[in-house]
Amino acid sequence: MFCDVVLRESTRAFDRSYTYAIPAEMQGQVAVGSRVQVPFGGGSRLQEGYVQALKADAGSDFYIKPIQKLLTPRPVLRPDQLRLAARMRDRYICTYGDAIRCMLPAAVTSIRGKRTRMVMLTDPEEAQSILNDGAIDRIGQVRVIELLLEYGSVPAIELMAAAQVSRSTLNTLAKKDLIQFENTNLRPEEEPLPEDETELAQDLIPNEEQEAALAQILQALTDEATTAGLREFLLFGITGSGKTEIYLQAARQAIANDRSVIILVPEIALTPQMTARIRARFGTSAAVLHSRLLPSERAEQWNRILADEIRLVVGARSAIFAPLANIGLIVLDEEQESTYKSETHPRYHARDIARMRARDHGAVLLLGTATPSIESFQRTESGYSTLLTLSERATDAELAKTKIVDMRSELAAGNRSLFSRELAAELREAVKNGHQAMILLNRRGYSGFVLCRDCGKVIRCRVCSVAMTSHARQVAGAPPGQLKEQLICHYCGRINSIPTTCPNCGSKRIGRFGAGTQQVEELMRKEFPEIRTLRMDQDTTAARLSHGELLASFINREADVLIGTQMIAKGHDIPNVTLVGVLAADLMLGLSDFRAAERAFALITQAAGRAGRGDEPGKVIIQAYNIDDFAIRCAAAQDYLTFYQEEVAFRRQLRYPPFGSIAVATLSGQTESTVRERTQLLHAALAAHRRAEQGYGDIELFDATRAPIHRIRGRYRWRIVLKGQSAEQLAAFLAPVLDRFDFQRLSRSIDIDPYQLM
Ligand code: ADP
Ligand code: ZN
Ligand code: ZN
């Protein structure tokens, strides 16, 4: 017997399947999906690979080496996953190995056993004084120390997630002897599981609209005749209309039909509340894959899925690769979310992978949202997808009343506060009545950036071409409220002190410009001393082990007002919230990106959906300077269809998705002249290829330019943007050129269908 093997590590030039002989003692054990070790190349270096197919004869390959070793007793990949890997390889211009690495949890191939690596401070007192001296100039390192000061010892994996740092940050701190590691058998608390399947919660009785939507989905789920085609639905339902109930009932039906189910949710929605809701309905036949699982736990869940013990997988982006057999239903909740797009190579979108898998399995694809992406809504118009609408809330809660406040007229009336008079009055009223409020501002930090009012200089990061953001940090060990203001680069984490004179012209008129969440919190405390506030953004969630904790204390009414970035707008169901304020709503539109309007619309709508979910009607106040903006007007009116009509016309005219696709090739390196020259050479190669080959005449190839952020961590970045008919066309056009091109030592990144062009 022989088999085809693809390699885990390879370059595109060598990335194909290779024939190997299966030695007699491995006959019957090696199967499609087996993880094997094979000798490769002239030196027969041992490499890890995966069996793609078994075959009786070796074909024209006349020198065949045998498989060296079977690395895992049972196959680690299902046949359809290998087919998916082949498709991803073409679609994202990556290797089989790149695609397969998305499908295998790290622990399956590296870590063994259930030992957990714990991290602790070597000397907490010393660490605290080093922190107070400002001797650490990387925000990631500061966060790690702060977390350890608060929590003692923490599993490394959790610490890295909470502090948003990589392993190398921990290693750096260990080298400085500030932290140490210890392996233990300690496992975090398990979620309690319902003991008995009879205790599982019942489905709710669907209302009329839910019933109508479910009928169509259930029909498709049982409709064996059409399993070959793709059955796709867009469930367009306002917040609180009971979409989740539909997902759960459809999932129950699919499972009853002996099929399995994947439900994808944005990472931020994987709260304990959500987990509990799934657990209550499906018990132990469901697996919840959240980012706080330890690698060993993730591997364990993954093995249970592969062993067919799990019928329902709920998880964030990467759960789309779960090795389920016979998938009958795939759900993407909040399908427009940017977190479904991978920011690392291969830059896949979970919605595209979901479509590929659904087609392969004959599964129903159900996209749910209150604010559909333009792409997904357009598919319902062109007949690729069926629109299901929920226009009413499932409970008695009324939709919130929205109002736009013109901040220019506030200014004209002498109100220089961040809060309009109306928002201020409503805030006081809400709190007086024992209700809670949320204030949304889409900018982290204490304030925007630091600017010289004489020469206009903005303080930028030394190694990244971005303005540094001012943050006030609590001085560790000092009484609460003793803050120290610093400048932080959001790209590389570098910390600087705030200059007192302009480094360019020497002027003393240098100061903060614009407001961030931190400043909003401080101003609220000044203007409304009686109101208790809580802040939630990337900075505060990094200072705790999870945003769940912050949220829990807000739900427990330990604060009256939750201030935050877009994080607070998403999916949190807090009945006592009656007021939502959106500050500087037009700030989000300033970005020169084709999706800016769509994002702003979605964010404002979601924020509005947070108000008045309980017995009290909600109120939403949207503050803006440019109150005539279309996206803001439509969002305030909760009018998606009007917004869609305008936006889709703009997309069509400019051939933006879904009427065309965009690809971006970015090169980066230490020396700008080399990066520029290589990018220009690549541009010339692409132009020559377009002339030489048939079928690419309509591809627009834009000149090589500096990337919008042209330097990150000291590396210069140049890029080429292309526009074409479809992602497939662009990938087919780019692949042969990129595979042959000499990038020398430069890093490259290829993004087909980027989420944004920034
Ligand atoms: P969405 O996912 O659309 O935001 P949810 O599914 O979270 O909405 O539902 C909002 C609220 O309405 C939840 O508290 C849910 O329990 C309740 N709900 C949903 N469907 C029904 C129903 N058919 N009968 C009663 N309550 C329902
Ligand atoms: Zn100056
Ligand atoms: Zn930087």
Short mmCIF file of N, CA, C and O in Angstrom, two decimals, residues 234 236 335 369-378 598 601 605 630 634-635 637-646:
data_model
loop_
_atom_site.label_atom_id
_atom_site.label_comp_id
_atom_site.label_asym_id
_atom_site.label_seq_id
_atom_site.Cartn_x
_atom_site.Cartn_y
_atom_site.Cartn_z
N LEU A 234 -30.26 34.32 5.76
CA LEU A 234 -29.85 35.49 6.53
C LEU A 234 -31.00 35.82 7.49
O LEU A 234 -32.08 36.20 7.05
N PHE A 236 -32.32 38.25 9.73
CA PHE A 236 -32.15 39.68 9.99
C PHE A 236 -33.16 40.04 11.08
O PHE A 236 -34.34 40.21 10.81
N GLU A 335 -22.97 38.10 12.10
CA GLU A 335 -22.13 37.71 10.97
C GLU A 335 -21.25 38.84 10.44
O GLU A 335 -20.27 38.60 9.77
N THR A 369 -28.02 38.41 12.41
CA THR A 369 -27.54 39.73 12.78
C THR A 369 -28.67 40.75 12.84
O THR A 369 -29.73 40.56 12.23
N ALA A 370 -28.42 41.85 13.55
CA ALA A 370 -29.34 42.99 13.51
C ALA A 370 -28.89 43.98 12.45
O ALA A 370 -29.64 44.86 12.03
N THR A 371 -27.64 43.87 12.05
CA THR A 371 -27.07 44.82 11.09
C THR A 371 -26.26 44.04 10.06
O THR A 371 -25.05 43.93 10.17
N PRO A 372 -26.93 43.48 9.06
CA PRO A 372 -26.21 42.63 8.09
C PRO A 372 -25.08 43.38 7.39
O PRO A 372 -25.18 44.58 7.15
N SER A 373 -24.03 42.65 7.08
CA SER A 373 -22.99 43.22 6.23
C SER A 373 -23.64 43.46 4.87
O SER A 373 -24.59 42.77 4.50
N ILE A 374 -23.11 44.43 4.15
CA ILE A 374 -23.66 44.73 2.83
C ILE A 374 -23.58 43.48 1.95
O ILE A 374 -24.50 43.15 1.22
N GLU A 375 -22.47 42.75 2.08
CA GLU A 375 -22.29 41.53 1.27
C GLU A 375 -23.41 40.53 1.51
O GLU A 375 -23.97 39.97 0.58
N SER A 376 -23.71 40.27 2.78
CA SER A 376 -24.68 39.22 3.08
C SER A 376 -26.09 39.64 2.70
O SER A 376 -26.87 38.81 2.25
N PHE A 377 -26.41 40.91 2.87
CA PHE A 377 -27.76 41.33 2.49
C PHE A 377 -27.92 41.28 0.98
O PHE A 377 -28.95 40.89 0.46
N GLN A 378 -26.86 41.68 0.27
CA GLN A 378 -26.92 41.67 -1.19
C GLN A 378 -27.14 40.24 -1.73
O GLN A 378 -27.81 40.06 -2.73
N GLU A 598 -20.50 51.29 7.22
CA GLU A 598 -21.14 50.05 7.67
C GLU A 598 -20.83 49.78 9.15
O GLU A 598 -21.71 49.40 9.93
N PHE A 601 -22.66 52.33 11.41
CA PHE A 601 -24.09 51.99 11.49
C PHE A 601 -24.30 50.82 12.46
O PHE A 601 -25.17 50.87 13.32
N THR A 605 -26.29 51.01 16.11
CA THR A 605 -27.49 50.19 16.24
C THR A 605 -27.36 49.21 17.40
O THR A 605 -28.28 49.02 18.18
N PHE A 630 -25.12 60.33 6.74
CA PHE A 630 -26.13 59.36 6.36
C PHE A 630 -26.18 58.15 7.29
O PHE A 630 -27.26 57.74 7.76
N CYS A 634 -29.43 57.14 9.61
CA CYS A 634 -30.12 55.86 9.45
C CYS A 634 -30.05 55.04 10.72
O CYS A 634 -31.02 54.40 11.11
N ALA A 635 -28.89 55.07 11.37
CA ALA A 635 -28.75 54.29 12.60
C ALA A 635 -29.70 54.84 13.67
O ALA A 635 -30.33 54.08 14.40
N ALA A 637 -32.45 56.31 13.20
CA ALA A 637 -33.82 55.95 12.84
C ALA A 637 -34.01 54.44 12.86
O ALA A 637 -35.11 53.95 12.61
N GLN A 638 -32.95 53.69 13.17
CA GLN A 638 -32.97 52.21 13.15
C GLN A 638 -33.51 51.73 11.80
O GLN A 638 -34.35 50.85 11.74
N ASP A 639 -32.99 52.33 10.74
CA ASP A 639 -33.50 52.05 9.41
C ASP A 639 -32.39 51.43 8.56
O ASP A 639 -31.69 52.11 7.82
N TYR A 640 -32.26 50.12 8.68
CA TYR A 640 -31.20 49.44 7.94
C TYR A 640 -31.42 49.50 6.44
O TYR A 640 -30.49 49.72 5.67
N LEU A 641 -32.68 49.31 6.01
CA LEU A 641 -32.92 49.18 4.57
C LEU A 641 -32.53 50.44 3.80
O LEU A 641 -31.92 50.37 2.73
N THR A 642 -32.85 51.61 4.36
CA THR A 642 -32.46 52.85 3.69
C THR A 642 -30.94 52.97 3.65
O THR A 642 -30.35 53.34 2.64
N PHE A 643 -30.33 52.62 4.77
CA PHE A 643 -28.86 52.65 4.81
C PHE A 643 -28.29 51.72 3.74
O PHE A 643 -27.39 52.09 2.99
N TYR A 644 -28.84 50.53 3.67
CA TYR A 644 -28.34 49.54 2.72
C TYR A 644 -28.44 50.06 1.28
O TYR A 644 -27.49 49.95 0.50
N GLN A 645 -29.61 50.64 0.95
CA GLN A 645 -29.81 51.10 -0.43
C GLN A 645 -28.74 52.10 -0.85
O GLN A 645 -28.17 52.02 -1.93
N GLU A 646 -28.44 53.02 0.02
CA GLU A 646 -27.45 54.05 -0.29
C GLU A 646 -26.04 53.44 -0.37
O GLU A 646 -25.28 53.71 -1.28
#
